[in-house]
CSV table of C-alpha atoms in Angstrom, one decimal:
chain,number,residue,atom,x,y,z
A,30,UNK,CA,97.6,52.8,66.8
A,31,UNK,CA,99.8,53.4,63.7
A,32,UNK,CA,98.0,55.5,60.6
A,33,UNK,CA,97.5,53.3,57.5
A,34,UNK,CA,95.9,53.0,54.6
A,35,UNK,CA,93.0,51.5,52.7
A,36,UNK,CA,93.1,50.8,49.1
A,37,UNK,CA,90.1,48.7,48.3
A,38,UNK,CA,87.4,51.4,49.6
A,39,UNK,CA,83.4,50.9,50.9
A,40,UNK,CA,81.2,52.9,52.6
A,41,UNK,CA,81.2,50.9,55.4
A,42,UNK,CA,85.4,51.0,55.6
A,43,UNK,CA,85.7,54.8,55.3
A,44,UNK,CA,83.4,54.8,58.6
A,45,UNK,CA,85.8,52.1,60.3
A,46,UNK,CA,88.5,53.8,59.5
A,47,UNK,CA,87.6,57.1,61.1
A,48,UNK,CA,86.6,55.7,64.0
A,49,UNK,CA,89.8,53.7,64.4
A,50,UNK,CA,91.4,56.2,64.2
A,51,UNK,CA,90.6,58.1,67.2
A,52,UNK,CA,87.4,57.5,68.3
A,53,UNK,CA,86.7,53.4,69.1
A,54,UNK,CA,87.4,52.1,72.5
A,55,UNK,CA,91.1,50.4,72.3
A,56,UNK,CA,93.9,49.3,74.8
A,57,UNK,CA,95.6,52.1,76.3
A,58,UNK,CA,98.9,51.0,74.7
A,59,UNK,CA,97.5,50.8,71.7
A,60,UNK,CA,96.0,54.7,71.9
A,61,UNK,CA,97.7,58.1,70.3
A,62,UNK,CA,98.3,59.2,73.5
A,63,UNK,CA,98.7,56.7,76.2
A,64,UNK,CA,96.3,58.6,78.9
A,65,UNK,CA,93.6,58.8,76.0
A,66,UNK,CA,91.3,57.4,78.0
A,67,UNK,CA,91.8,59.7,81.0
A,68,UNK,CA,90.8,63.0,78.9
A,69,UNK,CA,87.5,64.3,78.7
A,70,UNK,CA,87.6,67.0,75.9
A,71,UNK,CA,86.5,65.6,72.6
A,72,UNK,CA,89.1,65.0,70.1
A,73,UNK,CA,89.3,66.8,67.0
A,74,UNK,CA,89.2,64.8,63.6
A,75,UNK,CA,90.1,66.9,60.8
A,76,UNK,CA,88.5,65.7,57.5
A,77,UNK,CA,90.8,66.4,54.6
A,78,UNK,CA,88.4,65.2,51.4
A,79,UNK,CA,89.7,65.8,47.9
A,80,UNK,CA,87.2,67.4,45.3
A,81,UNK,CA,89.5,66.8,41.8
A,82,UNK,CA,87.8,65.8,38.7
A,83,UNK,CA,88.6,62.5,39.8
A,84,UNK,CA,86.6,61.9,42.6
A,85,UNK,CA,83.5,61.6,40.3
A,86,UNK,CA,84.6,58.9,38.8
A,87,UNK,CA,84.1,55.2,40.0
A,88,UNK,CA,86.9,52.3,40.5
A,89,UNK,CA,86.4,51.5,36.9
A,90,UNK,CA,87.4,54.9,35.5
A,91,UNK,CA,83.5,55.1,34.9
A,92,UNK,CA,82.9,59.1,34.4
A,93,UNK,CA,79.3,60.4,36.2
A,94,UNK,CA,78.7,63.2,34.3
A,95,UNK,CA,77.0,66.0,36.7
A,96,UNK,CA,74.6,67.1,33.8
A,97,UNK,CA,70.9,66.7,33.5
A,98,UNK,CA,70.4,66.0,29.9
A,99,UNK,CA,66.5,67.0,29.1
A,100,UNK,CA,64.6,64.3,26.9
A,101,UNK,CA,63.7,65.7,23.6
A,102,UNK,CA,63.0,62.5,21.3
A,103,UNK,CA,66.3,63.2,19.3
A,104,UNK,CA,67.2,60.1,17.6
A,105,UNK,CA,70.8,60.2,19.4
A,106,UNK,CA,69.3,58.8,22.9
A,107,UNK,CA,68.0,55.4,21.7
A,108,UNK,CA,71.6,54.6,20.9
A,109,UNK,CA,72.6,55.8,24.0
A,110,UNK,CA,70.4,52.8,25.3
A,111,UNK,CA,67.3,55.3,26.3
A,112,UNK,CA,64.0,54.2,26.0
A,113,UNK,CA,61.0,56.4,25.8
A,114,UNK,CA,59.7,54.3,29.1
A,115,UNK,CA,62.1,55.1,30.8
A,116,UNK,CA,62.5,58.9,31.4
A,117,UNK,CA,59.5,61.5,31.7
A,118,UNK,CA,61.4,65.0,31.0
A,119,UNK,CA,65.3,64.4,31.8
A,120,UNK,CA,68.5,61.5,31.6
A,121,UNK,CA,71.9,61.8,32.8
A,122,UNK,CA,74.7,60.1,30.5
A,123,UNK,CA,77.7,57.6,31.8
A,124,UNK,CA,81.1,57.6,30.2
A,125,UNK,CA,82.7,54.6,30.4
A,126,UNK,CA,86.7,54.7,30.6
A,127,UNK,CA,86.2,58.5,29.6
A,128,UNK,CA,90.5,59.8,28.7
A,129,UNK,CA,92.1,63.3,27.4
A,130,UNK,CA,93.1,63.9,24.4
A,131,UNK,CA,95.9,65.6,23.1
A,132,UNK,CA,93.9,68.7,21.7
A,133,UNK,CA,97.1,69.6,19.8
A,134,UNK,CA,97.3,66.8,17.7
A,135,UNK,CA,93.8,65.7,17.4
A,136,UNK,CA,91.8,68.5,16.0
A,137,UNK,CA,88.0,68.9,17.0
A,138,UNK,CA,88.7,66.1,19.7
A,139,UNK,CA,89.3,66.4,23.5
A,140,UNK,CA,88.8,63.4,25.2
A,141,UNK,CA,88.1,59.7,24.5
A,142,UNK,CA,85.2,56.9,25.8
A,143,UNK,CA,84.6,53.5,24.7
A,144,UNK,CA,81.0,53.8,25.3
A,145,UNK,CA,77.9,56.3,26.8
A,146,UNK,CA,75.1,55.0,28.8
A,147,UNK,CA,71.8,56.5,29.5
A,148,UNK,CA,69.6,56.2,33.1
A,149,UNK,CA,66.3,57.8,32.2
A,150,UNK,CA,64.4,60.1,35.4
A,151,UNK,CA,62.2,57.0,35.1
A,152,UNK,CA,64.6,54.6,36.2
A,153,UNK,CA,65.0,53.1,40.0
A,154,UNK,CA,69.2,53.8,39.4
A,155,UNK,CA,68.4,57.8,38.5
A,156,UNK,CA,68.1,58.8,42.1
A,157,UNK,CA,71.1,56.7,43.3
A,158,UNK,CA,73.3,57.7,39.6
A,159,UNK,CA,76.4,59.0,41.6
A,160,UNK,CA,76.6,56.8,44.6
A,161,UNK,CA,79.5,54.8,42.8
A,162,UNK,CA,81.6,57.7,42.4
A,163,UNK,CA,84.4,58.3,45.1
A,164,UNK,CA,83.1,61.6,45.9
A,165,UNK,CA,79.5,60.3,47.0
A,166,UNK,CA,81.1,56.9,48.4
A,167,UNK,CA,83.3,59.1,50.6
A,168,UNK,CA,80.2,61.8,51.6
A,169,UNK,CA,78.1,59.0,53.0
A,170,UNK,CA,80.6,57.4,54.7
A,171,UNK,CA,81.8,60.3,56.5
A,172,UNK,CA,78.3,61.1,57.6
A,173,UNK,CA,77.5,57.9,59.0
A,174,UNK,CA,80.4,58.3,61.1
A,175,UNK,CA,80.2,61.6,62.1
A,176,UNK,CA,76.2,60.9,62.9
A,177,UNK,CA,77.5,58.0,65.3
A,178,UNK,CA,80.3,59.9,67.0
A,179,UNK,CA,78.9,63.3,67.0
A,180,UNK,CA,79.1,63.2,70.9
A,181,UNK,CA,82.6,62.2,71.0
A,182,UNK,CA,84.6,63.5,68.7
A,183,UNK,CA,85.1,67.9,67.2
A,184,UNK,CA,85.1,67.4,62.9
A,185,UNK,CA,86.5,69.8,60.8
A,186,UNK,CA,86.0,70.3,56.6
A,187,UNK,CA,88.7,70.7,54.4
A,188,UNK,CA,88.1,70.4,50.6
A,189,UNK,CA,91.1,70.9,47.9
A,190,UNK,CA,91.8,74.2,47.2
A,191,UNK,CA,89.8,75.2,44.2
A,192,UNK,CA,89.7,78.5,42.2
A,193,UNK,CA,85.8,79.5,42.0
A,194,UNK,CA,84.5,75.7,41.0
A,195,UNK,CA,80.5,75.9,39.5
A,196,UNK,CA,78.1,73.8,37.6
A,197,UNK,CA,77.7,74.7,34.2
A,198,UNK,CA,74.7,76.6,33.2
A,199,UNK,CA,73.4,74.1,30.8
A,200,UNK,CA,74.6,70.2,30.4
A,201,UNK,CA,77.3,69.8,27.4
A,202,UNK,CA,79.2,72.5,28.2
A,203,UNK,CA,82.3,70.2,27.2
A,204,UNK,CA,83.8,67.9,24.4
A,205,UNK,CA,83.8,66.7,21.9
A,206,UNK,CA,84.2,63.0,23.0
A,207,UNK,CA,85.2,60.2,20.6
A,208,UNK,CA,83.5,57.3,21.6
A,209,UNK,CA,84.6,53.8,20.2
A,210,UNK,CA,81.3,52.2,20.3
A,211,UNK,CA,80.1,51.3,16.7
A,212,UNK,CA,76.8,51.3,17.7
A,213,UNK,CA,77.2,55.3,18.7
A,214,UNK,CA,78.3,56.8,15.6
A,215,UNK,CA,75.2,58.2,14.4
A,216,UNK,CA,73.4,60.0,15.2
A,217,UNK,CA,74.6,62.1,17.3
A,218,UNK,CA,74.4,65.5,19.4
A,219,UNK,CA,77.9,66.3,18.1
A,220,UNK,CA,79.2,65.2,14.5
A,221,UNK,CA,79.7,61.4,13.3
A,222,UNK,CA,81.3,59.5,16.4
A,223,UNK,CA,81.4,62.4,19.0
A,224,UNK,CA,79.3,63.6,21.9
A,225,UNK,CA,79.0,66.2,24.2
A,226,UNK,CA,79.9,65.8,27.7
A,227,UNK,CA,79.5,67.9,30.9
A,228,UNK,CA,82.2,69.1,33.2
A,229,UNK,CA,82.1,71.5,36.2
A,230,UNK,CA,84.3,74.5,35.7
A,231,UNK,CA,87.3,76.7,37.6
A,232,UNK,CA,88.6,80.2,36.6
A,233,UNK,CA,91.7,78.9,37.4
A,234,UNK,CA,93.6,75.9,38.3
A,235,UNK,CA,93.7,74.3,42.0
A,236,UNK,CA,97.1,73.8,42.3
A,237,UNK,CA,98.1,77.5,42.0
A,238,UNK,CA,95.2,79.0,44.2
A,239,UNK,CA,96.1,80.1,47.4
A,240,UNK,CA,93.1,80.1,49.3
A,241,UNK,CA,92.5,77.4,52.3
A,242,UNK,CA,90.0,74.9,51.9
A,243,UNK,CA,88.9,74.8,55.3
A,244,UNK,CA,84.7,74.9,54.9
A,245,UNK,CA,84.4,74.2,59.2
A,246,UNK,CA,86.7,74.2,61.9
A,247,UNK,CA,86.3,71.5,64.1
A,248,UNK,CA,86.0,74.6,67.6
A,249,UNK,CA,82.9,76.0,65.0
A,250,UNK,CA,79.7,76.1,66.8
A,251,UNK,CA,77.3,73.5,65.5
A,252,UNK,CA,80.6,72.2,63.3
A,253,UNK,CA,79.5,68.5,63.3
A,254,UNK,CA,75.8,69.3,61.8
A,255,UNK,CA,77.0,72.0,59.4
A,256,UNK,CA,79.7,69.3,58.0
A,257,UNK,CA,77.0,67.2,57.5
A,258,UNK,CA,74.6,69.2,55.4
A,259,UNK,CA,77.8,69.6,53.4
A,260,UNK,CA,78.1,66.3,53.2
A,261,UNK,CA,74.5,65.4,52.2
A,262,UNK,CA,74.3,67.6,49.1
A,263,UNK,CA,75.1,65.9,46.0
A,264,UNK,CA,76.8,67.7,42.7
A,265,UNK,CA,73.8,68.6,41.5
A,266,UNK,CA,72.6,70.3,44.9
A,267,UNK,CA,73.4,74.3,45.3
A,268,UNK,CA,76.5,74.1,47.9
A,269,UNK,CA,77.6,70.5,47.3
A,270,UNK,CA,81.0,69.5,47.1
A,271,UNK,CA,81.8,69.7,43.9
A,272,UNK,CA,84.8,67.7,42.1
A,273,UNK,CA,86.6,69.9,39.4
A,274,UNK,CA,89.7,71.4,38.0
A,275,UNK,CA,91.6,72.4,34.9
A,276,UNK,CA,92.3,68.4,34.2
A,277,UNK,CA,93.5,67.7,30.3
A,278,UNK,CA,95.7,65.2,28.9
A,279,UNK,CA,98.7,64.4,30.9
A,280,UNK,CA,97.9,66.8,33.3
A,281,UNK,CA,96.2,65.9,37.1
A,282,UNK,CA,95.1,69.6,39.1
A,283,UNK,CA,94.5,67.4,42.3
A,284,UNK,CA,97.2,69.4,44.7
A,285,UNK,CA,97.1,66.9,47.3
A,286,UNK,CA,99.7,68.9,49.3
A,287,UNK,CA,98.5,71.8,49.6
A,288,UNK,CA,95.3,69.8,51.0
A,289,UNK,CA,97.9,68.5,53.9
A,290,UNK,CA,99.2,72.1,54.5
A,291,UNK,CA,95.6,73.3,55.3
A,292,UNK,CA,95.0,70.9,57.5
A,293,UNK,CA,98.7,71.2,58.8
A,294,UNK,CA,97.4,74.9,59.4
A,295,UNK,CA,94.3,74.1,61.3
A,296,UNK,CA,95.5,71.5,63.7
A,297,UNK,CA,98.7,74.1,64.5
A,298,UNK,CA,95.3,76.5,65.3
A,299,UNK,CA,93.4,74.0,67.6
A,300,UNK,CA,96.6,72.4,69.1
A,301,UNK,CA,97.2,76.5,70.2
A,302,UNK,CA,93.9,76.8,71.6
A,303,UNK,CA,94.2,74.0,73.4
A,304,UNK,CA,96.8,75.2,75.6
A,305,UNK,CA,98.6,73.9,78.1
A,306,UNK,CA,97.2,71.5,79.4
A,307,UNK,CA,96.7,69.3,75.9
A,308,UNK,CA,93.4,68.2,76.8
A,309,UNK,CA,93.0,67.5,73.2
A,310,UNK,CA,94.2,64.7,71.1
A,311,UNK,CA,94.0,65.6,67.0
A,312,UNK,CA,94.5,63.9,63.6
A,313,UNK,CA,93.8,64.2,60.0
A,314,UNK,CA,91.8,62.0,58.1
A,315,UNK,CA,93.3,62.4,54.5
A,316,UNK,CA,90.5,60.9,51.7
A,317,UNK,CA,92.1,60.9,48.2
A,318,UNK,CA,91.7,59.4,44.8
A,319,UNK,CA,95.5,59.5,44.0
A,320,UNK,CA,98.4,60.6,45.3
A,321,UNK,CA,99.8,64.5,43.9
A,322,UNK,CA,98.6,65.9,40.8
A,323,UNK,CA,101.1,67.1,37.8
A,324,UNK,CA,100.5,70.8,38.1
A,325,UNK,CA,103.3,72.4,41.0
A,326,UNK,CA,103.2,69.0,42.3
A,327,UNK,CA,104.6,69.2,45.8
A,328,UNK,CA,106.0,66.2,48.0
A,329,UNK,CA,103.8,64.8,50.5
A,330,UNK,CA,106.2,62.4,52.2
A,331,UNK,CA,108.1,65.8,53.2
A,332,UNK,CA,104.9,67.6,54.3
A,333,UNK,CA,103.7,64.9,56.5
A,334,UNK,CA,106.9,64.8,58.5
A,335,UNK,CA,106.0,67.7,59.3
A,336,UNK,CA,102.8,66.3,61.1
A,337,UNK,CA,105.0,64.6,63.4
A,338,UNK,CA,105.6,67.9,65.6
A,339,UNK,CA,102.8,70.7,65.8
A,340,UNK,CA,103.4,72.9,68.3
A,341,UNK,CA,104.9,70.0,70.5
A,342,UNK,CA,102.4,67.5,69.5
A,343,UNK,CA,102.0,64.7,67.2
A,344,UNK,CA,98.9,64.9,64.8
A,345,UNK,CA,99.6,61.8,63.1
A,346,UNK,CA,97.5,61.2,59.4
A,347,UNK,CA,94.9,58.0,58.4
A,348,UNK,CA,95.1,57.7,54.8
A,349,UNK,CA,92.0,56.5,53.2
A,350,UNK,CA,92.6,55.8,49.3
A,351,UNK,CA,89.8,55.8,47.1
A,352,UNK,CA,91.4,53.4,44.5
A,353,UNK,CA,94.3,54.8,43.5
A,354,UNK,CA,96.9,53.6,41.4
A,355,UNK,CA,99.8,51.1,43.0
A,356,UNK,CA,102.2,53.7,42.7
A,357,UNK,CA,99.8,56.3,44.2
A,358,UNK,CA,99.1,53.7,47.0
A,359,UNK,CA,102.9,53.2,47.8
A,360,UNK,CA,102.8,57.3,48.0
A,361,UNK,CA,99.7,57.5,50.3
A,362,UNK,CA,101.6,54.4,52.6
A,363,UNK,CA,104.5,57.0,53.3
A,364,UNK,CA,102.6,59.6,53.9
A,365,UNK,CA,100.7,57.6,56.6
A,366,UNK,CA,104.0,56.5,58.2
A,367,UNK,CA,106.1,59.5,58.0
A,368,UNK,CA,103.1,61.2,60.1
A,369,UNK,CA,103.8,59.4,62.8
């Protein structure tokens, strides 16, 4: 079975595709490893999920915004669209085709939208507000199919490399936001025409930290559960995933490659504990919005070659693309072939 790559992306695809990977019943020809289906050991499936601004965003360039905005009868959220029925205490806003702006030559601005929504704590959607974002698409995906393999297959946790990522302290912490919307202009929580928005912060940019992003190796006791609680806590939960970087106009802090050289790293570490006798088969599962970001961008057709041979074995790559671009998704192709 060769690697490949999905660009339209469900829940229900993310699971197929990890378990095609590795972990459905096939041929034997049709296997990694031709005696697949000899070995006993579990194999190890290392999960390689990107946590750039991007991934809360939806296919439509939607931006979730991670704040809780509390409801204080300012005349600004009726033309957001909230109603007094419809939240008790707290809303959360929605930026549609949110965009940098070039802080240099627009003073007082920093990004763009065409419009803000409001979903009251009153509303059936509230609970469910981030579901459409890659980041929670991707979460419950991964936990469904690590909840039906859990018995067959070792996961390991990789996130992007990030330098201190956090919640703000209070929701706004960002902006201003010109939004294009006629029917926003005023009032506002900002001046005429521009609105606050929330982002989670860094003390630095991903693409130059050095840490790993390994959260759980896949030879960790209990590694399956612990991946999943990871998994189940949302951006507002206190050790969620959390999407963020130093993002601004024209420039993209998603350092894709040096999310493959972690993983590279770990499999070159299980693939040595294994031994010998290569009881063992192991991949990577890369889940990406996008292809490198702009900041020390690195080549991932090169570092995937690299997958090809790890200590003598093959740990080939599945690509899963969370709507990228069609030039991302020509990117993410090689890297899925060049693997192996």
């Amino acid at each position: 079975m060769r690697p490949f790559i999905m660009t339209t992306f469900t829940m229900r695809g993310a699971r197929l595709a990890v378990i095609a990977a590795v972990l459905a019943p096939t041929p034997a020809y049709a296997q990694l490893d031709p005696l697949l289906f000899l070995k006993t050991q579990q194999p190890n499936v290392i999960l390689a999920v990107e946590t750039a601004n991007r991934m809360q965003r939806d296919p439509d360039n939607t931006y979730y915004d991670p704040g809780t905005y509390q409801k204080t009868g300012a005349g600004y959220e009726a033309i957001l669209g909230l109603l007094a029925s419809e939240a008790d205490t707290s809303y959360r806003r929605k930026f549609y085709h949110l965009l940098h702006e070039n802080v240099n030559e627009l003073a007082n601005q920093k990004f763009k939208a065409t419009r803000i929504e409001a979903v009251g704590d009153k509303e059936t959607t509230y609970q469910t507000f981030y579901e459409r974002t890659r980041l929670a698409i991707a979460r419950r995906a991964l936990i469904q199919a690590i909840s039906e393999n859990t018995s067959t297959a070792r996961f390991a946790l990789i996130k992007t490399r990030q330098s201190f990522p956090a919640m703000p302290s209070a929701a706004g912490n960002e902006g201003p936001v010109k939004v294009s919307d006629l029917t926003q202009q005023t009032p506002t929580d900002q001046s005429t025409g521009k609105w606050k928005v929330t982002r989670t912060t860094v003390t630095g940019s991903n693409s130059t930290h050095t840490a790993s992003g390994l959260l759980v190796a896949a030879d960790a006791a209990s590694a399956n559960s612990t991946i999943t609680t990871w998994l189940s806590r949302d951006v507002n939960t206190a050790g969620a995933l959390l999407p963020a970087g130093s993002d601004a106009d024209g420039v993209v802090d998603a350092p894709v490659g040096y999310l493959l050289d972690d993983a590279l790293a770990h499999a070159t570490t299980l693939v040595a504990r294994d031994g010998a006798t290569g009881c063992r088969n192991t991949i990577v599962v890369l889940i990406t919005g996008g292809s490198e970001g702009t900041i020390n961008a690195q080549n991932l057709v090169t570092k995937a070659a690299a997958f090809k041979d790890v200590s003598g074995r093959r740990v080939p790559i599945y690509v899963i693309g969370l709507f990228p671009s069609a030039g991302e998704a020509a990117v993410l192709q090689q890297v899925a072939t060049q693997s192996g």
